[in-house]
mmCIF file of C-alpha atoms and ligand atoms in Angstrom:
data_model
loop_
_atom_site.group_PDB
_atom_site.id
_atom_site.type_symbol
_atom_site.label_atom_id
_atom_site.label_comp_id
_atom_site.label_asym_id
_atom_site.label_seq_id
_atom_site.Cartn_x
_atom_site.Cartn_y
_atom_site.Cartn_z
ATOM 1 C CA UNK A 176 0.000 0.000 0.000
ATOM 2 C CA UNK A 177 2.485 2.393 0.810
ATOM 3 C CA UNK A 178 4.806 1.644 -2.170
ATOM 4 C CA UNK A 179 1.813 2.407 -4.331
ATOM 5 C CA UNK A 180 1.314 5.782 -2.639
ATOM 6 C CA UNK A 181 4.960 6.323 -2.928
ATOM 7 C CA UNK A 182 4.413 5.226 -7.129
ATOM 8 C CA UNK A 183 2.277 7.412 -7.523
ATOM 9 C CA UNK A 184 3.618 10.930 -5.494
ATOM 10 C CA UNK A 185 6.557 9.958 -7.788
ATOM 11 C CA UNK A 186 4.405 10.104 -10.951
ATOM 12 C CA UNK A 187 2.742 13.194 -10.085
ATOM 13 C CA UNK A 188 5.958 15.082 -9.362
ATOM 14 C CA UNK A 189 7.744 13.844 -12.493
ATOM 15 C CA UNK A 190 4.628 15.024 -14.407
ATOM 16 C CA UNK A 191 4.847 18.393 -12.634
ATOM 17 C CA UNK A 192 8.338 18.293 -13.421
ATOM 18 C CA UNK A 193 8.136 17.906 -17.037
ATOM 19 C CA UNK A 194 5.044 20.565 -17.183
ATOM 20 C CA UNK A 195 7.053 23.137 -15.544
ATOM 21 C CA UNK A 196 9.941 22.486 -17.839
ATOM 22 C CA UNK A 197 7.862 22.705 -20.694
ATOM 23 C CA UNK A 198 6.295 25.976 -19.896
ATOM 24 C CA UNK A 199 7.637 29.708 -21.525
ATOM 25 C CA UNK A 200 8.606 31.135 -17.984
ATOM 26 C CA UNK A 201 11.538 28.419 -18.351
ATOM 27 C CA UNK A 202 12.531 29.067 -21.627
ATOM 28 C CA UNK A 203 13.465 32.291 -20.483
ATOM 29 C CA UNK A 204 14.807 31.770 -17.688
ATOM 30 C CA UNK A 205 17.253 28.734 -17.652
ATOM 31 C CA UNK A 206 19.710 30.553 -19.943
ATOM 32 C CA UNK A 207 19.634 33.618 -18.069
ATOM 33 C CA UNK A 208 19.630 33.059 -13.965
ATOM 34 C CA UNK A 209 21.604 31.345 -11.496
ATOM 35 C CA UNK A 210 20.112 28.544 -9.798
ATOM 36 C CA UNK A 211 19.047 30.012 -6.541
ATOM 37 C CA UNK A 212 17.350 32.402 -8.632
ATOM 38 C CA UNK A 213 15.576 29.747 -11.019
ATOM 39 C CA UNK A 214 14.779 27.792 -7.761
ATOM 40 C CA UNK A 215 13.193 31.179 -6.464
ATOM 41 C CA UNK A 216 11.382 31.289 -9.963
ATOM 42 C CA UNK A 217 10.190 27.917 -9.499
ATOM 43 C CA UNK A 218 8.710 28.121 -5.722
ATOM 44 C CA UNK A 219 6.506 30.955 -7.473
ATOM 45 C CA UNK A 220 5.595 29.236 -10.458
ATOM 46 C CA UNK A 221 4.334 26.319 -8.155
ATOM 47 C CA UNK A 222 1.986 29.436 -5.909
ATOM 48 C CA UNK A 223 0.730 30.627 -9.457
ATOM 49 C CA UNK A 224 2.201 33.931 -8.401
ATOM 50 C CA UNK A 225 3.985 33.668 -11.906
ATOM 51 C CA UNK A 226 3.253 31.858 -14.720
ATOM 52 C CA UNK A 227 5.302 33.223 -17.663
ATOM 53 C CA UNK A 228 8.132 35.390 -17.708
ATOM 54 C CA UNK A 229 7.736 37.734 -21.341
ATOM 55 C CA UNK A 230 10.672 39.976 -21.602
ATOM 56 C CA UNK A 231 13.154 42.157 -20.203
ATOM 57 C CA UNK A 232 11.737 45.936 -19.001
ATOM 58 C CA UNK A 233 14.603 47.414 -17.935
ATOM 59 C CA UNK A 234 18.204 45.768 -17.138
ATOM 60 C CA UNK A 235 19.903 47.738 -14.057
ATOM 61 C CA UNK A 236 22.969 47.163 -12.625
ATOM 62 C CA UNK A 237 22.204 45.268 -9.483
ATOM 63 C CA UNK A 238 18.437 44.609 -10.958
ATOM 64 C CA UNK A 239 16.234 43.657 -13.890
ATOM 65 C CA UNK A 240 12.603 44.421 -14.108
ATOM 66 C CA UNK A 241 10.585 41.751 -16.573
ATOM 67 C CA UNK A 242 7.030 42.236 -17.730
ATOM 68 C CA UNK A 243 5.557 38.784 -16.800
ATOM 69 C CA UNK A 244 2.229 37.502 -16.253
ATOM 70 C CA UNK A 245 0.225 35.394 -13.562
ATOM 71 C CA UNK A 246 -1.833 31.974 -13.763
ATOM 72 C CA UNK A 247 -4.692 34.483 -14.120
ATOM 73 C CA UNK A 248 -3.272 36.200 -17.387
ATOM 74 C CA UNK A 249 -2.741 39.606 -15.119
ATOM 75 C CA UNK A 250 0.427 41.485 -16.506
ATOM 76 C CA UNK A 251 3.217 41.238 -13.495
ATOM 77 C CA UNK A 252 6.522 43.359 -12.984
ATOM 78 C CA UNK A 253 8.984 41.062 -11.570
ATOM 79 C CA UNK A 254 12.323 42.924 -10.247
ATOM 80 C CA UNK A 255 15.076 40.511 -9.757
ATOM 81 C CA UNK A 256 18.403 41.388 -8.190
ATOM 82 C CA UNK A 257 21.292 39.498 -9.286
ATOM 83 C CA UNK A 258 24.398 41.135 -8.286
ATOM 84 C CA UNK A 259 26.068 43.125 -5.503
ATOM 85 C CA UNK A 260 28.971 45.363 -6.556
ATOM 86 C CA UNK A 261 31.266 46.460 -4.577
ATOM 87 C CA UNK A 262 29.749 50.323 -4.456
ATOM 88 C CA UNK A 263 26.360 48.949 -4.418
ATOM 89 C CA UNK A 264 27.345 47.118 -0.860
ATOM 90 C CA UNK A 265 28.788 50.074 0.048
ATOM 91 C CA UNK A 266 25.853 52.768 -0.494
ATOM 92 C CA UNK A 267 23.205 50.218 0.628
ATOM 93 C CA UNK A 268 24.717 50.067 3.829
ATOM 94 C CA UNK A 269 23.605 53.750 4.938
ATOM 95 C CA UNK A 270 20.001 53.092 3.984
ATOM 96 C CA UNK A 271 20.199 49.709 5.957
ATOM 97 C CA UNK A 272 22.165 50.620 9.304
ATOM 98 C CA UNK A 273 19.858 53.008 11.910
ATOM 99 C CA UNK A 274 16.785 51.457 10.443
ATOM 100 C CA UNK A 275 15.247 49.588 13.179
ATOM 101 C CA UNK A 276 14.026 47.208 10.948
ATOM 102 C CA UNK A 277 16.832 46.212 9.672
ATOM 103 C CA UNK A 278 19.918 45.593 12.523
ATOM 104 C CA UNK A 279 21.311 42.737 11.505
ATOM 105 C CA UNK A 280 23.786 43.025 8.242
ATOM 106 C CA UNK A 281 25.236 39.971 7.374
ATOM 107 C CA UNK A 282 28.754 41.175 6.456
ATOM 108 C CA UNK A 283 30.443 39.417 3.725
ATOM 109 C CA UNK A 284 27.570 37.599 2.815
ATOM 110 C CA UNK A 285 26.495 38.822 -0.235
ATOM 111 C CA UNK A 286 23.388 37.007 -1.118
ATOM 112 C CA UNK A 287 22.050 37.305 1.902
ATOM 113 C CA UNK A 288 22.474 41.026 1.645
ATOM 114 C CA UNK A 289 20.594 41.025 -1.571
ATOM 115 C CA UNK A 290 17.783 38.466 0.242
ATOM 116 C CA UNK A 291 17.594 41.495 2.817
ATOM 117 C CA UNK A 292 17.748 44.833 0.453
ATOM 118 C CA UNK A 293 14.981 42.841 -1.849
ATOM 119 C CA UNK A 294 13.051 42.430 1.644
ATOM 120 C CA UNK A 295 13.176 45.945 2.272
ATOM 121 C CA UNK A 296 11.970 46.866 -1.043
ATOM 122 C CA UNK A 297 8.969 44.839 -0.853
ATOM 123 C CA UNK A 298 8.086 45.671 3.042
ATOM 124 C CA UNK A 299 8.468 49.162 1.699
ATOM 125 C CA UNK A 300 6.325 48.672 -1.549
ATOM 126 C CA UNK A 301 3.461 46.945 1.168
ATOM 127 C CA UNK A 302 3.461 49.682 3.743
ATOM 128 C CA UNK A 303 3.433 52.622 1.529
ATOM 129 C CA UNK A 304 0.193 50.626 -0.654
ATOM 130 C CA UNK A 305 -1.615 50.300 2.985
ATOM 131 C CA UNK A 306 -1.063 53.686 3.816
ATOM 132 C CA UNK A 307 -2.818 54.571 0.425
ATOM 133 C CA UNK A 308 0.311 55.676 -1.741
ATOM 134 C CA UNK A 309 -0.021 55.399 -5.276
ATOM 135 C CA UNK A 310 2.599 52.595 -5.709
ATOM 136 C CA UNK A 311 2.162 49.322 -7.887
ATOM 137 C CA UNK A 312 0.303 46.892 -5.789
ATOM 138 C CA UNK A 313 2.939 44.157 -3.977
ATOM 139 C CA UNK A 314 1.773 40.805 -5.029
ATOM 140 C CA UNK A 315 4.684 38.533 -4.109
ATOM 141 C CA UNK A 316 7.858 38.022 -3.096
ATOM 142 C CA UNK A 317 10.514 35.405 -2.539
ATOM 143 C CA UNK A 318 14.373 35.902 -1.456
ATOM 144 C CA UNK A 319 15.737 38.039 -4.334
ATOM 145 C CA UNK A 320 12.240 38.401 -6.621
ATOM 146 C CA UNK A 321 9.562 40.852 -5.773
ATOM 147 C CA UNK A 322 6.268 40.319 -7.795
ATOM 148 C CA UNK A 323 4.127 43.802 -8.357
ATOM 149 C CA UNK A 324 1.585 45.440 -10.485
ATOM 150 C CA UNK A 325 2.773 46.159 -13.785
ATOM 151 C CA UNK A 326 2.172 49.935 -15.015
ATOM 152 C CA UNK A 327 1.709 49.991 -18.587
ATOM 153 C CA UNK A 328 -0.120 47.606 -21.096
ATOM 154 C CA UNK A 329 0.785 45.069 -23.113
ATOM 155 C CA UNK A 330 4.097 44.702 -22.144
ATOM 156 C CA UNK A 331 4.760 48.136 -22.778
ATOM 157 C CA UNK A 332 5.536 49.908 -19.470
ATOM 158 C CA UNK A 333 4.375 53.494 -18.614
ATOM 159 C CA UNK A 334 6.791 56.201 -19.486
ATOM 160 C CA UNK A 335 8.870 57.980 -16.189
ATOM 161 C CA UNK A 336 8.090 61.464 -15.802
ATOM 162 C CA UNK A 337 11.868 61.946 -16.743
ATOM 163 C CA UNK A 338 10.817 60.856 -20.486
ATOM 164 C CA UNK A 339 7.502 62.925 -20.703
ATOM 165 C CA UNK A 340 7.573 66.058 -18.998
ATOM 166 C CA UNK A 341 8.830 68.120 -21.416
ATOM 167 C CA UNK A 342 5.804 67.223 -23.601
ATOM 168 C CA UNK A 343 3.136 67.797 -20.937
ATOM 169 C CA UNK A 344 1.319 70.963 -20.845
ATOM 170 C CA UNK A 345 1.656 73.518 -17.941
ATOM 171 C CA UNK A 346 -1.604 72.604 -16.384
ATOM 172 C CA UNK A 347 -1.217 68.933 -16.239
ATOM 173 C CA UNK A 348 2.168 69.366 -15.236
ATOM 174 C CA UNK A 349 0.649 71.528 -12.401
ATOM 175 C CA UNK A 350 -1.439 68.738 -11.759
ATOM 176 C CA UNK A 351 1.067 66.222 -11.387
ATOM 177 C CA UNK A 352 3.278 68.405 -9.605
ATOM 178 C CA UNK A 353 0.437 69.006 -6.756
ATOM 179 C CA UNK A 354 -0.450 64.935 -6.611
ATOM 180 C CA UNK A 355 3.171 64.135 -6.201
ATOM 181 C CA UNK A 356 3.320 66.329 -2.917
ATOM 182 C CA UNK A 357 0.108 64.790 -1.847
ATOM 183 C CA UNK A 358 2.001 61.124 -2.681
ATOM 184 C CA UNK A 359 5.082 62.656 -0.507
ATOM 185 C CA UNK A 360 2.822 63.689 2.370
ATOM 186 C CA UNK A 361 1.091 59.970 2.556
ATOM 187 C CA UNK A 362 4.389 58.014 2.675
ATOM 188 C CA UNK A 363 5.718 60.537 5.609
ATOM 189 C CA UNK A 364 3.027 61.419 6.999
ATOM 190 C CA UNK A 365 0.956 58.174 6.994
ATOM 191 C CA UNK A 366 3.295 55.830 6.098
ATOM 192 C CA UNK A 367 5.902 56.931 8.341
ATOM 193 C CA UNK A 368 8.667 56.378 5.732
ATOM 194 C CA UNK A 369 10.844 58.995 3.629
ATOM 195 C CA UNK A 370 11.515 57.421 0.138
ATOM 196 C CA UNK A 371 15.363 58.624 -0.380
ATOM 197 C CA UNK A 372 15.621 57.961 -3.858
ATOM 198 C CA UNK A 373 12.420 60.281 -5.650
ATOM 199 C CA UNK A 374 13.512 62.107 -8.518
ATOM 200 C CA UNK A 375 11.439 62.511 -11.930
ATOM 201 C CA UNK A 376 13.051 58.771 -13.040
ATOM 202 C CA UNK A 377 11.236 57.127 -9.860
ATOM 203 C CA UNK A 378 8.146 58.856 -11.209
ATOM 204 C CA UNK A 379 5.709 56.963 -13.768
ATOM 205 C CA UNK A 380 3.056 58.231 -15.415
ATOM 206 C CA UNK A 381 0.226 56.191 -16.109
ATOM 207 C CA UNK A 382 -3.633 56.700 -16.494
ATOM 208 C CA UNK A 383 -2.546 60.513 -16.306
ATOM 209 C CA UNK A 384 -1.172 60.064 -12.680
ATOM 210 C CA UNK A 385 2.090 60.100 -11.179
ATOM 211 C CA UNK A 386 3.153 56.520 -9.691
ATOM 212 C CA UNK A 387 5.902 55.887 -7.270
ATOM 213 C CA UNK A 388 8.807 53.417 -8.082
ATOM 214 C CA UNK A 389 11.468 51.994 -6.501
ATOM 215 C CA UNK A 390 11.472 52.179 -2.927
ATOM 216 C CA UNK A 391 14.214 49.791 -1.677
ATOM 217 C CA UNK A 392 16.204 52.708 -0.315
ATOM 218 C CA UNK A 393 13.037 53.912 2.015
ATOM 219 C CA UNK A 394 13.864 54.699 5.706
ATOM 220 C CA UNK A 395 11.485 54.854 8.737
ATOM 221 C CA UNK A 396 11.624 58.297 10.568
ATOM 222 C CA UNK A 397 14.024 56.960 13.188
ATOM 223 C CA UNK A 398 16.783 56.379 10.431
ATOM 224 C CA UNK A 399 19.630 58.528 11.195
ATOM 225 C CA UNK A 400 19.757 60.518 8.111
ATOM 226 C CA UNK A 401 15.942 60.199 7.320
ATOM 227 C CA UNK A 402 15.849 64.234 7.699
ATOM 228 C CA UNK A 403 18.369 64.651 5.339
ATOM 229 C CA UNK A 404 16.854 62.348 2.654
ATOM 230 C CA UNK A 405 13.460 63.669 3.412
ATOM 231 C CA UNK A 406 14.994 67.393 2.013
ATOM 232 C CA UNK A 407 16.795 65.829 -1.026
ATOM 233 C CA UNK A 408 13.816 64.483 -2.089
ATOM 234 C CA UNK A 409 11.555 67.615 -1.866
ATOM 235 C CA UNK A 410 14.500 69.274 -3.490
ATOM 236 C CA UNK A 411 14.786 67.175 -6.841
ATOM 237 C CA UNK A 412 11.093 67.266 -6.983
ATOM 238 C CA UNK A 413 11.165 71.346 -6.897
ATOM 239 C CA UNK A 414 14.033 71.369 -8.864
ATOM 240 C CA UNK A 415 12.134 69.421 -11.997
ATOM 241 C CA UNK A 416 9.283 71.404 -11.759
ATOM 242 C CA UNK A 417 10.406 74.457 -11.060
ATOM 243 C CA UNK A 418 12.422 74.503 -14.207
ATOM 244 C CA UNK A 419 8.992 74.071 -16.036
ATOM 245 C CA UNK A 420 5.955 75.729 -14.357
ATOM 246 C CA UNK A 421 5.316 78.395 -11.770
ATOM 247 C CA UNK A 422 4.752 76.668 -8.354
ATOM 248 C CA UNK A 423 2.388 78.027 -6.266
ATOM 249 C CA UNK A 424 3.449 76.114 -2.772
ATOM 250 C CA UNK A 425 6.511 76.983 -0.936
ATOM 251 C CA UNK A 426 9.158 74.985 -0.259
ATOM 252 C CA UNK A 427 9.407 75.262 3.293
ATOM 253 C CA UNK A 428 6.020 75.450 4.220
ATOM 254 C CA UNK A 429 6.284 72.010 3.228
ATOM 255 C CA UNK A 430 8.803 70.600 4.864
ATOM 256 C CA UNK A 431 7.823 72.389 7.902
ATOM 257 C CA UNK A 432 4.848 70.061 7.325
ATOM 258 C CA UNK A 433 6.586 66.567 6.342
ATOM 259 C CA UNK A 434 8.571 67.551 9.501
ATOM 260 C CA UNK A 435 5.929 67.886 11.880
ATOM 261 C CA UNK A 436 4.622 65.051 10.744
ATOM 262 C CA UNK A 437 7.951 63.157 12.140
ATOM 263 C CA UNK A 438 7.850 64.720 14.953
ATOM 264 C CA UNK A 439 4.686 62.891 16.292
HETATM 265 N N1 ATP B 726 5.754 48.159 -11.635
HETATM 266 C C1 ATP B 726 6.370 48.478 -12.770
HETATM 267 N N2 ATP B 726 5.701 48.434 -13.955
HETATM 268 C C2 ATP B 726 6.327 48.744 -15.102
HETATM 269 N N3 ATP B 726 7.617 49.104 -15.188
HETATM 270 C C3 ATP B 726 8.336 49.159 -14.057
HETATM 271 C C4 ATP B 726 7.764 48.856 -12.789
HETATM 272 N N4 ATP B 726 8.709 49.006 -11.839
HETATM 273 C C5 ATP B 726 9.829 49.383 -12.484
HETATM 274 N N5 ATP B 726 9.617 49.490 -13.823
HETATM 275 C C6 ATP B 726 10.603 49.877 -14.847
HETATM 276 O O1 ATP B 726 11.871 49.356 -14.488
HETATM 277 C C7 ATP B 726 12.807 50.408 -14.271
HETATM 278 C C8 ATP B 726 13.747 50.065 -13.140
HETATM 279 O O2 ATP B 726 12.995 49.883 -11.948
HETATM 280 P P1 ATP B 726 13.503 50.466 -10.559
HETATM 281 O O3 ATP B 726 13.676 51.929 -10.673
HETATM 282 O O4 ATP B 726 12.602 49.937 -9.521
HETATM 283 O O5 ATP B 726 14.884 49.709 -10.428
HETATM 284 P P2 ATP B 726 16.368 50.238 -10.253
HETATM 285 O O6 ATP B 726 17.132 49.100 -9.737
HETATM 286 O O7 ATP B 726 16.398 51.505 -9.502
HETATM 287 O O8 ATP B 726 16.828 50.506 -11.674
HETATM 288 P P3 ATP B 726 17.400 51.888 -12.206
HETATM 289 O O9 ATP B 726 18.781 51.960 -11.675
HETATM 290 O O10 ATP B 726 17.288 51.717 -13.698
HETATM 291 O O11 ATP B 726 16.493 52.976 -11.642
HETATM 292 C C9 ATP B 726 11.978 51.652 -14.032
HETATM 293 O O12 ATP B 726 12.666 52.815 -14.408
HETATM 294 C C10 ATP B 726 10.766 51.391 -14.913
HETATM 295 O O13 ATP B 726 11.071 51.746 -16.239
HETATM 296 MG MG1 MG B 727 15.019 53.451 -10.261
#
């Protein structure tokens, strides 16, 4: 009896086997990733988190962003990190050390300091959605792989504010400018984060709003420097627009604000 059990688990996982190997998200990716990465790839596959990996979005140094899609046929973007340079160690380290969160830094370990940066990014990603943030919605994530929304359509992604701006007129631009402070605001002020890294290229535009990107760096108000990261952010975002419309809100009535707001 139990041999037949054991037959047949054996069956079953050989078919799986050979199903998985025959679907497209391999053909991509065997050629491409190492294996803790494919095995990462795989353990989602099996949740039906991802179901086919299309094509390359954008190819960073430390990351790559694919378009992908779920069991469900809903268009994913999967970011993948796959390398730690030296400098990249480096710089993470000041977004990672003073952030409660985060105490432990495995020194010299350099996939588990990916595992850990990629677990930022998506713990950031989740608490700015909550707090109502316009960020793509986290769907999944596994060691080095986070799993979001994808903003754009069919397989096209949405352009950064970097690309379009200059083509915008003054009053949507006035309009974007204004819903980016209110974005700001939420992931201070309700989120209790500072991004440290906004700039017009961690800005999409899609259905004619601005969407925030890329959050990995994101500290919580206790971070040592989260002040200072907190003004370099309102500062590239009045620098952009300032060199394009009239703004109508001061500077430092704002940060007054965002500053109160880590105060409480
Ligand atoms: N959810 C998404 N939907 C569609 N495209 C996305 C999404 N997230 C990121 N991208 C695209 O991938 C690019 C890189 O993503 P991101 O900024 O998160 O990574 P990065 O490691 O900072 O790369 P880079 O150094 O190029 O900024 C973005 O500029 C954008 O074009
Ligand atoms: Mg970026």
């Amino acid at each position: 009896m139990k041999r037949r059990i054991k037959a047949r688990r054996l069956k079953r996982e050989r078919e799986e086997a050979e199903r998985i190997k025959d679907s497209d998200l391999f053909k991509t990716v065997e050629e491409v990733f190492d294996s803790f990465t494919i095995d990462n790839l795989y353990k989602l596959y099996r949740k039906g988190v991802i179901w086919e990996l299309k094509g390359v979005i954008s190819s960073g140094k430390e990351a790559r962003v694919y378009w992908g899609k779920s069991r469900s046929g809903e268009d994913l973007a999967v970011k993948i990190y796959l390398s730690a340079t030296a400098e990249f160690r480096k710089s993470i380290k000041k977004y990672i050390i003073g952030d409660p969160r985060f105490e432990e830094i495995p020194s010299g370990n350099f996939r588990k300091l990916i595992y850990e940066w990629a677990r930022k990014e998506y713990r950031n990603l989740k608490r700015m959605w909550e707090a109502g943030v316009r960020v793509p919605r986290p769907i999944g994530y596994i060691a080095n792989i986070i799993v979001m929304e994808f903003l754009g359509e069919n397989g096209y992604r949405a352009p950064l504010l970097a690309e379009v701006g200059d083509e915008l007129d003054e009053d949507f631009l006035k309009s974007i400018f204004h819903d980016v402070i209110a974005q700001i605001e939420k992931i201070v002020c309700e989120a209790g984060l500072v991004h440290a890294d906004l700039s017009e290229y961690n800005i999409m535009i899609w259905r004619e709003k601005p969407w925030i990107i890329d959050v990995s760096q994101a500290v919580t108000h206790s971070h040592p420097y989260a002040l200072e990261f907190l003004q370099r952010d309102v500062e590239n975002v009045y620098n952009y627009f300032s060199e394009r419309i009239s703004l109508d809100l001061e500077k430092e009535a704002l940060l007054k604000k965002l500053i109160s707001c880590m105060r409480v």
